[in-house]
Amino acid sequence: MKLFTTGNPKLLKGEKKGYLSFVLHLAPANLSGYNTCAKATDGCKQACLNTAGRGGIFKKGESTNVIQQARIRKTKMFFENREQFLADLESDIRAGIKQAQKQGLTPAFRLNGTSDISWEKYGIIEKFPEVQFYDYTKIRGRKVSHLPNYHLTFSRADGNEMDARLASSSGMNVAVVFKKELPDTYFGKKVINGDDTDLRFLDEKNVIVGLKAKGKAKKDTSGFVV
């Protein structure tokens, strides 16, 4: 089973900076019957990029497609056959490294494209100390200091404003989705444009990562979008 995606338009922007990004998309929240997003909010469920692009194209009268089905299969494998999943993940990471090298690019891996799993618990990142991993998360206080090659950006959403402020005050970069133009500051911190690339590990430190509302998020009324 192929685990990673590379064709996302935002990921392709990273190639201009010399990186080839690989993203693992699992089924978000409890869509598969297993919860992959412990801190999911009503707003983020509604605005989730799980249905962005080809993932949201359904035949008339249908509510699923091959992309959604593949994400559910991957998720069930992670929960029901963890050992095999991690073995396949390691194999795919090694293949991704070789692919990037052939293209003269630096590989980078995002393991939570549409999930929020604490990957530091599973021993996969330590196996590749020279490779950059990165994710967004709504889980504050994750223990990743022993993984210098794993960069986390906190994700603000409806209902987690206090956690977002605490993450920001601790020096963690915080991603915030804005409905209109990006402000100069938020939480008293400089706002940078997070839509230029997906390479969050290259961002300045101690900033707000501003993202423009996309897809279903444009119609958000939950407070997920500022």
PDB file of C-alpha atoms in Angstrom:
ATOM      1  CA  MET A   1       0.000   0.000   0.000  1.00  0.00           C
ATOM      2  CA  LYS A   2       1.434   3.366  -1.015  1.00  0.00           C
ATOM      3  CA  LEU A   3       1.214   5.612   2.027  1.00  0.00           C
ATOM      4  CA  PHE A   4       2.440   9.028   0.888  1.00  0.00           C
ATOM      5  CA  THR A   5       1.120  11.817  -1.341  1.00  0.00           C
ATOM      6  CA  THR A   6       3.398  14.254  -3.192  1.00  0.00           C
ATOM      7  CA  GLY A   7       1.134  15.936  -5.773  1.00  0.00           C
ATOM      8  CA  ASN A   8      -0.509  18.588  -3.585  1.00  0.00           C
ATOM      9  CA  PRO A   9      -0.131  22.050  -5.242  1.00  0.00           C
ATOM     10  CA  LYS A  10       1.074  23.604  -1.984  1.00  0.00           C
ATOM     11  CA  LEU A  11       3.670  20.865  -1.582  1.00  0.00           C
ATOM     12  CA  LEU A  12       4.944  21.553  -5.087  1.00  0.00           C
ATOM     13  CA  LYS A  13       5.759  25.123  -4.030  1.00  0.00           C
ATOM     14  CA  GLY A  14       8.386  23.639  -1.731  1.00  0.00           C
ATOM     15  CA  GLU A  15      10.347  22.321  -4.694  1.00  0.00           C
ATOM     16  CA  LYS A  16      11.331  25.898  -5.510  1.00  0.00           C
ATOM     17  CA  LYS A  17      13.086  25.918  -2.136  1.00  0.00           C
ATOM     18  CA  GLY A  18      14.784  22.612  -2.834  1.00  0.00           C
ATOM     19  CA  TYR A  19      12.487  20.264  -0.894  1.00  0.00           C
ATOM     20  CA  LEU A  20      10.331  17.337  -1.935  1.00  0.00           C
ATOM     21  CA  SER A  21       7.566  16.868   0.625  1.00  0.00           C
ATOM     22  CA  PHE A  22       5.718  13.632   1.295  1.00  0.00           C
ATOM     23  CA  VAL A  23       2.416  13.708   3.207  1.00  0.00           C
ATOM     24  CA  LEU A  24       0.602  10.857   4.915  1.00  0.00           C
ATOM     25  CA  HIS A  25      -3.172  11.298   4.707  1.00  0.00           C
ATOM     26  CA  LEU A  26      -5.222   9.211   7.110  1.00  0.00           C
ATOM     27  CA  ALA A  27      -8.973   9.475   7.604  1.00  0.00           C
ATOM     28  CA  PRO A  28      -9.565  12.423   9.975  1.00  0.00           C
ATOM     29  CA  ALA A  29     -11.364  12.419  13.331  1.00  0.00           C
ATOM     30  CA  ASN A  30     -13.490   9.242  13.628  1.00  0.00           C
ATOM     31  CA  LEU A  31     -14.340   8.878   9.931  1.00  0.00           C
ATOM     32  CA  SER A  32     -12.769   5.407   9.834  1.00  0.00           C
ATOM     33  CA  GLY A  33     -14.288   4.267  13.119  1.00  0.00           C
ATOM     34  CA  TYR A  34     -11.024   5.137  14.882  1.00  0.00           C
ATOM     35  CA  ASN A  35     -10.247   8.596  16.246  1.00  0.00           C
ATOM     36  CA  THR A  36      -7.105  10.080  14.698  1.00  0.00           C
ATOM     37  CA  CYS A  37      -7.666  13.633  15.981  1.00  0.00           C
ATOM     38  CA  ALA A  38      -7.883  13.703  19.783  1.00  0.00           C
ATOM     39  CA  LYS A  39      -8.503  17.459  19.918  1.00  0.00           C
ATOM     40  CA  ALA A  40     -10.741  17.830  16.876  1.00  0.00           C
ATOM     41  CA  THR A  41     -13.295  20.643  17.074  1.00  0.00           C
ATOM     42  CA  ASP A  42     -16.620  21.018  15.286  1.00  0.00           C
ATOM     43  CA  GLY A  43     -15.147  23.757  13.129  1.00  0.00           C
ATOM     44  CA  CYS A  44     -12.042  21.872  12.068  1.00  0.00           C
ATOM     45  CA  LYS A  45     -14.126  18.798  11.218  1.00  0.00           C
ATOM     46  CA  GLN A  46     -16.284  20.909   8.928  1.00  0.00           C
ATOM     47  CA  ALA A  47     -13.350  22.754   7.329  1.00  0.00           C
ATOM     48  CA  CYS A  48     -10.992  19.754   7.148  1.00  0.00           C
ATOM     49  CA  LEU A  49      -8.860  19.592   4.011  1.00  0.00           C
ATOM     50  CA  ASN A  50      -9.729  15.902   3.794  1.00  0.00           C
ATOM     51  CA  THR A  51     -12.252  16.861   1.117  1.00  0.00           C
ATOM     52  CA  ALA A  52     -10.029  19.388  -0.652  1.00  0.00           C
ATOM     53  CA  GLY A  53      -8.935  18.707  -4.225  1.00  0.00           C
ATOM     54  CA  ARG A  54      -9.543  15.231  -5.626  1.00  0.00           C
ATOM     55  CA  GLY A  55     -10.416  13.954  -2.141  1.00  0.00           C
ATOM     56  CA  GLY A  56     -13.678  15.897  -2.360  1.00  0.00           C
ATOM     57  CA  ILE A  57     -14.758  14.861  -5.847  1.00  0.00           C
ATOM     58  CA  PHE A  58     -17.630  12.392  -5.650  1.00  0.00           C
ATOM     59  CA  LYS A  59     -19.759  10.830  -8.352  1.00  0.00           C
ATOM     60  CA  LYS A  60     -23.380  11.912  -8.351  1.00  0.00           C
ATOM     61  CA  GLY A  61     -25.280  10.227  -5.542  1.00  0.00           C
ATOM     62  CA  GLU A  62     -22.134   8.919  -3.834  1.00  0.00           C
ATOM     63  CA  SER A  63     -20.531  10.054  -0.588  1.00  0.00           C
ATOM     64  CA  THR A  64     -17.121   8.445  -0.990  1.00  0.00           C
ATOM     65  CA  ASN A  65     -14.414   7.905  -3.604  1.00  0.00           C
ATOM     66  CA  VAL A  66     -11.221   5.893  -4.070  1.00  0.00           C
ATOM     67  CA  ILE A  67      -9.148   8.514  -2.224  1.00  0.00           C
ATOM     68  CA  GLN A  68     -11.386   8.480   0.850  1.00  0.00           C
ATOM     69  CA  GLN A  69     -11.512   4.701   0.792  1.00  0.00           C
ATOM     70  CA  ALA A  70      -7.702   4.509   0.635  1.00  0.00           C
ATOM     71  CA  ARG A  71      -7.381   6.840   3.621  1.00  0.00           C
ATOM     72  CA  ILE A  72      -9.800   4.706   5.614  1.00  0.00           C
ATOM     73  CA  ARG A  73      -7.869   1.543   4.697  1.00  0.00           C
ATOM     74  CA  LYS A  74      -4.595   3.118   5.827  1.00  0.00           C
ATOM     75  CA  THR A  75      -6.162   4.250   9.090  1.00  0.00           C
ATOM     76  CA  LYS A  76      -7.629   0.854   9.863  1.00  0.00           C
ATOM     77  CA  MET A  77      -4.264  -0.725   9.135  1.00  0.00           C
ATOM     78  CA  PHE A  78      -2.562   1.678  11.549  1.00  0.00           C
ATOM     79  CA  PHE A  79      -4.924   0.670  14.361  1.00  0.00           C
ATOM     80  CA  GLU A  80      -5.467  -2.984  13.520  1.00  0.00           C
ATOM     81  CA  ASN A  81      -2.042  -4.028  12.215  1.00  0.00           C
ATOM     82  CA  ARG A  82       0.321  -1.480  13.759  1.00  0.00           C
ATOM     83  CA  GLU A  83       3.521  -3.484  13.284  1.00  0.00           C
ATOM     84  CA  GLN A  84       2.951  -3.948   9.557  1.00  0.00           C
ATOM     85  CA  PHE A  85       1.883  -0.333   9.114  1.00  0.00           C
ATOM     86  CA  LEU A  86       5.058   0.979  10.745  1.00  0.00           C
ATOM     87  CA  ALA A  87       7.175  -1.401   8.663  1.00  0.00           C
ATOM     88  CA  ASP A  88       5.491  -0.137   5.491  1.00  0.00           C
ATOM     89  CA  LEU A  89       5.869   3.462   6.656  1.00  0.00           C
ATOM     90  CA  GLU A  90       9.592   2.996   7.224  1.00  0.00           C
ATOM     91  CA  SER A  91       9.948   1.398   3.794  1.00  0.00           C
ATOM     92  CA  ASP A  92       8.059   4.251   2.119  1.00  0.00           C
ATOM     93  CA  ILE A  93      10.172   6.863   3.906  1.00  0.00           C
ATOM     94  CA  ARG A  94      13.327   5.181   2.600  1.00  0.00           C
ATOM     95  CA  ALA A  95      11.837   5.116  -0.895  1.00  0.00           C
ATOM     96  CA  GLY A  96      10.910   8.795  -0.583  1.00  0.00           C
ATOM     97  CA  ILE A  97      14.451   9.704   0.422  1.00  0.00           C
ATOM     98  CA  LYS A  98      15.804   7.962  -2.681  1.00  0.00           C
ATOM     99  CA  GLN A  99      13.196   9.640  -4.891  1.00  0.00           C
ATOM    100  CA  ALA A 100      14.118  13.077  -3.573  1.00  0.00           C
ATOM    101  CA  GLN A 101      17.830  12.404  -4.039  1.00  0.00           C
ATOM    102  CA  LYS A 102      17.285  11.368  -7.665  1.00  0.00           C
ATOM    103  CA  GLN A 103      15.557  14.691  -8.253  1.00  0.00           C
ATOM    104  CA  GLY A 104      18.313  16.626  -6.498  1.00  0.00           C
ATOM    105  CA  LEU A 105      15.929  17.669  -3.727  1.00  0.00           C
ATOM    106  CA  THR A 106      15.886  17.357   0.060  1.00  0.00           C
ATOM    107  CA  PRO A 107      13.129  15.087   1.413  1.00  0.00           C
ATOM    108  CA  ALA A 108      10.693  16.240   4.098  1.00  0.00           C
ATOM    109  CA  PHE A 109       7.873  14.226   5.615  1.00  0.00           C
ATOM    110  CA  ARG A 110       4.557  15.316   7.113  1.00  0.00           C
ATOM    111  CA  LEU A 111       2.926  12.358   8.850  1.00  0.00           C
ATOM    112  CA  ASN A 112      -0.309  14.144   9.835  1.00  0.00           C
ATOM    113  CA  GLY A 113      -1.772  15.489   6.608  1.00  0.00           C
ATOM    114  CA  THR A 114      -5.351  14.955   7.821  1.00  0.00           C
ATOM    115  CA  SER A 115      -4.807  13.525  11.306  1.00  0.00           C
ATOM    116  CA  ASP A 116      -3.204  14.488  14.619  1.00  0.00           C
ATOM    117  CA  ILE A 117      -1.375  11.408  15.833  1.00  0.00           C
ATOM    118  CA  SER A 118       1.516  11.762  18.296  1.00  0.00           C
ATOM    119  CA  TRP A 119       4.116  10.074  16.098  1.00  0.00           C
ATOM    120  CA  GLU A 120       6.842  10.554  18.700  1.00  0.00           C
ATOM    121  CA  LYS A 121       5.321   7.546  20.479  1.00  0.00           C
ATOM    122  CA  TYR A 122       6.028   5.067  17.696  1.00  0.00           C
ATOM    123  CA  GLY A 123       9.789   5.211  17.161  1.00  0.00           C
ATOM    124  CA  ILE A 124       9.663   6.002  13.455  1.00  0.00           C
ATOM    125  CA  ILE A 125      11.192   9.494  13.488  1.00  0.00           C
ATOM    126  CA  GLU A 126      14.261   8.432  15.486  1.00  0.00           C
ATOM    127  CA  LYS A 127      15.174   6.016  12.711  1.00  0.00           C
ATOM    128  CA  PHE A 128      15.827   8.919  10.337  1.00  0.00           C
ATOM    129  CA  PRO A 129      17.741  11.533  12.389  1.00  0.00           C
ATOM    130  CA  GLU A 130      19.048  13.305   9.270  1.00  0.00           C
ATOM    131  CA  VAL A 131      15.579  13.688   7.737  1.00  0.00           C
ATOM    132  CA  GLN A 132      13.153  16.540   8.475  1.00  0.00           C
ATOM    133  CA  PHE A 133       9.660  15.711   9.728  1.00  0.00           C
ATOM    134  CA  TYR A 134       6.958  18.306  10.458  1.00  0.00           C
ATOM    135  CA  ASP A 135       3.300  18.536  11.432  1.00  0.00           C
ATOM    136  CA  TYR A 136       0.493  20.756  12.643  1.00  0.00           C
ATOM    137  CA  THR A 137      -1.082  19.752  15.958  1.00  0.00           C
ATOM    138  CA  LYS A 138      -3.843  20.785  18.345  1.00  0.00           C
ATOM    139  CA  ILE A 139      -2.296  18.733  21.154  1.00  0.00           C
ATOM    140  CA  ARG A 140      -0.373  21.146  23.360  1.00  0.00           C
ATOM    141  CA  GLY A 141       2.638  19.924  25.307  1.00  0.00           C
ATOM    142  CA  ARG A 142       3.660  17.015  23.097  1.00  0.00           C
ATOM    143  CA  LYS A 143       7.056  15.656  24.191  1.00  0.00           C
ATOM    144  CA  VAL A 144       9.275  16.046  21.133  1.00  0.00           C
ATOM    145  CA  SER A 145      12.352  17.815  22.506  1.00  0.00           C
ATOM    146  CA  HIS A 146      14.343  14.609  21.982  1.00  0.00           C
ATOM    147  CA  LEU A 147      13.507  14.784  18.266  1.00  0.00           C
ATOM    148  CA  PRO A 148      15.325  17.824  16.809  1.00  0.00           C
ATOM    149  CA  ASN A 149      14.249  16.704  13.326  1.00  0.00           C
ATOM    150  CA  TYR A 150      10.519  16.928  14.169  1.00  0.00           C
ATOM    151  CA  HIS A 151       8.965  20.411  13.908  1.00  0.00           C
ATOM    152  CA  LEU A 152       5.473  21.087  15.272  1.00  0.00           C
ATOM    153  CA  THR A 153       3.236  24.089  14.615  1.00  0.00           C
ATOM    154  CA  PHE A 154       0.251  24.482  16.923  1.00  0.00           C
ATOM    155  CA  SER A 155      -3.088  24.830  15.143  1.00  0.00           C
ATOM    156  CA  ARG A 156      -5.644  27.279  16.495  1.00  0.00           C
ATOM    157  CA  ALA A 157      -9.310  26.339  16.075  1.00  0.00           C
ATOM    158  CA  ASP A 158     -12.741  27.067  17.500  1.00  0.00           C
ATOM    159  CA  GLY A 159     -12.728  26.218  21.192  1.00  0.00           C
ATOM    160  CA  ASN A 160      -8.963  25.986  21.733  1.00  0.00           C
ATOM    161  CA  GLU A 161      -8.136  29.687  21.965  1.00  0.00           C
ATOM    162  CA  MET A 162      -6.550  29.337  25.418  1.00  0.00           C
ATOM    163  CA  ASP A 163      -4.355  26.431  24.316  1.00  0.00           C
ATOM    164  CA  ALA A 164      -3.308  28.440  21.257  1.00  0.00           C
ATOM    165  CA  ARG A 165      -2.395  31.443  23.389  1.00  0.00           C
ATOM    166  CA  LEU A 166      -0.448  29.259  25.816  1.00  0.00           C
ATOM    167  CA  ALA A 167       1.394  27.582  22.947  1.00  0.00           C
ATOM    168  CA  SER A 168       2.231  30.980  21.492  1.00  0.00           C
ATOM    169  CA  SER A 169       3.393  32.374  24.834  1.00  0.00           C
ATOM    170  CA  SER A 170       5.716  29.382  25.198  1.00  0.00           C
ATOM    171  CA  GLY A 171       7.386  30.337  21.912  1.00  0.00           C
ATOM    172  CA  MET A 172       5.662  27.778  19.700  1.00  0.00           C
ATOM    173  CA  ASN A 173       4.553  28.937  16.270  1.00  0.00           C
ATOM    174  CA  VAL A 174       0.762  28.929  15.931  1.00  0.00           C
ATOM    175  CA  ALA A 175      -1.182  28.523  12.688  1.00  0.00           C
ATOM    176  CA  VAL A 176      -4.321  30.655  12.418  1.00  0.00           C
ATOM    177  CA  VAL A 177      -6.839  30.612   9.569  1.00  0.00           C
ATOM    178  CA  PHE A 178      -8.074  34.069   8.560  1.00  0.00           C
ATOM    179  CA  LYS A 179     -11.163  34.862   6.495  1.00  0.00           C
ATOM    180  CA  LYS A 180      -9.806  37.988   4.816  1.00  0.00           C
ATOM    181  CA  GLU A 181      -6.380  39.553   4.493  1.00  0.00           C
ATOM    182  CA  LEU A 182      -3.716  38.500   6.958  1.00  0.00           C
ATOM    183  CA  PRO A 183      -3.198  41.001   9.803  1.00  0.00           C
ATOM    184  CA  ASP A 184       0.259  42.271  10.696  1.00  0.00           C
ATOM    185  CA  THR A 185       0.029  40.803  14.194  1.00  0.00           C
ATOM    186  CA  TYR A 186      -2.082  38.332  16.185  1.00  0.00           C
ATOM    187  CA  PHE A 187      -1.675  37.390  19.840  1.00  0.00           C
ATOM    188  CA  GLY A 188       0.839  40.266  19.778  1.00  0.00           C
ATOM    189  CA  LYS A 189       3.088  38.249  17.455  1.00  0.00           C
ATOM    190  CA  LYS A 190       4.191  38.876  13.883  1.00  0.00           C
ATOM    191  CA  VAL A 191       2.016  37.145  11.272  1.00  0.00           C
ATOM    192  CA  ILE A 192       3.760  35.467   8.337  1.00  0.00           C
ATOM    193  CA  ASN A 193       2.162  34.057   5.187  1.00  0.00           C
ATOM    194  CA  GLY A 194       1.867  30.303   5.654  1.00  0.00           C
ATOM    195  CA  ASP A 195       0.460  29.745   2.173  1.00  0.00           C
ATOM    196  CA  ASP A 196       3.768  30.421   0.424  1.00  0.00           C
ATOM    197  CA  THR A 197       4.853  26.836   1.104  1.00  0.00           C
ATOM    198  CA  ASP A 198       3.992  23.965   3.443  1.00  0.00           C
ATOM    199  CA  LEU A 199       7.547  23.878   4.835  1.00  0.00           C
ATOM    200  CA  ARG A 200       6.718  24.991   8.370  1.00  0.00           C
ATOM    201  CA  PHE A 201      10.170  24.024   9.697  1.00  0.00           C
ATOM    202  CA  LEU A 202      11.647  26.896   7.642  1.00  0.00           C
ATOM    203  CA  ASP A 203       9.415  29.512   9.310  1.00  0.00           C
ATOM    204  CA  GLU A 204      10.768  32.193  11.596  1.00  0.00           C
ATOM    205  CA  LYS A 205      10.501  31.304  15.259  1.00  0.00           C
ATOM    206  CA  ASN A 206       7.904  32.723  17.651  1.00  0.00           C
ATOM    207  CA  VAL A 207       5.453  33.870  14.963  1.00  0.00           C
ATOM    208  CA  ILE A 208       1.852  33.345  13.895  1.00  0.00           C
ATOM    209  CA  VAL A 209       1.498  31.363  10.672  1.00  0.00           C
ATOM    210  CA  GLY A 210      -1.351  33.000   8.797  1.00  0.00           C
ATOM    211  CA  LEU A 211      -3.414  30.860   6.442  1.00  0.00           C
ATOM    212  CA  LYS A 212      -6.249  32.046   4.195  1.00  0.00           C
ATOM    213  CA  ALA A 213      -9.557  30.206   4.496  1.00  0.00           C
ATOM    214  CA  LYS A 214      -9.995  27.654   1.724  1.00  0.00           C
ATOM    215  CA  GLY A 215     -12.763  25.345   0.580  1.00  0.00           C
ATOM    216  CA  LYS A 216     -15.452  24.779   3.183  1.00  0.00           C
ATOM    217  CA  ALA A 217     -13.605  27.051   5.617  1.00  0.00           C
ATOM    218  CA  LYS A 218     -14.725  30.079   3.585  1.00  0.00           C
ATOM    219  CA  LYS A 219     -18.247  29.501   4.920  1.00  0.00           C
ATOM    220  CA  ASP A 220     -17.202  28.807   8.525  1.00  0.00           C
ATOM    221  CA  THR A 221     -19.394  30.193  11.307  1.00  0.00           C
ATOM    222  CA  SER A 222     -17.955  28.175  14.202  1.00  0.00           C
ATOM    223  CA  GLY A 223     -15.046  30.450  15.042  1.00  0.00           C
ATOM    224  CA  PHE A 224     -12.495  28.147  13.383  1.00  0.00           C
ATOM    225  CA  VAL A 225     -11.772  30.973  10.949  1.00  0.00           C
ATOM    226  CA  VAL A 226     -10.821  34.370  12.385  1.00  0.00           C
TER     227      VAL A 226
END
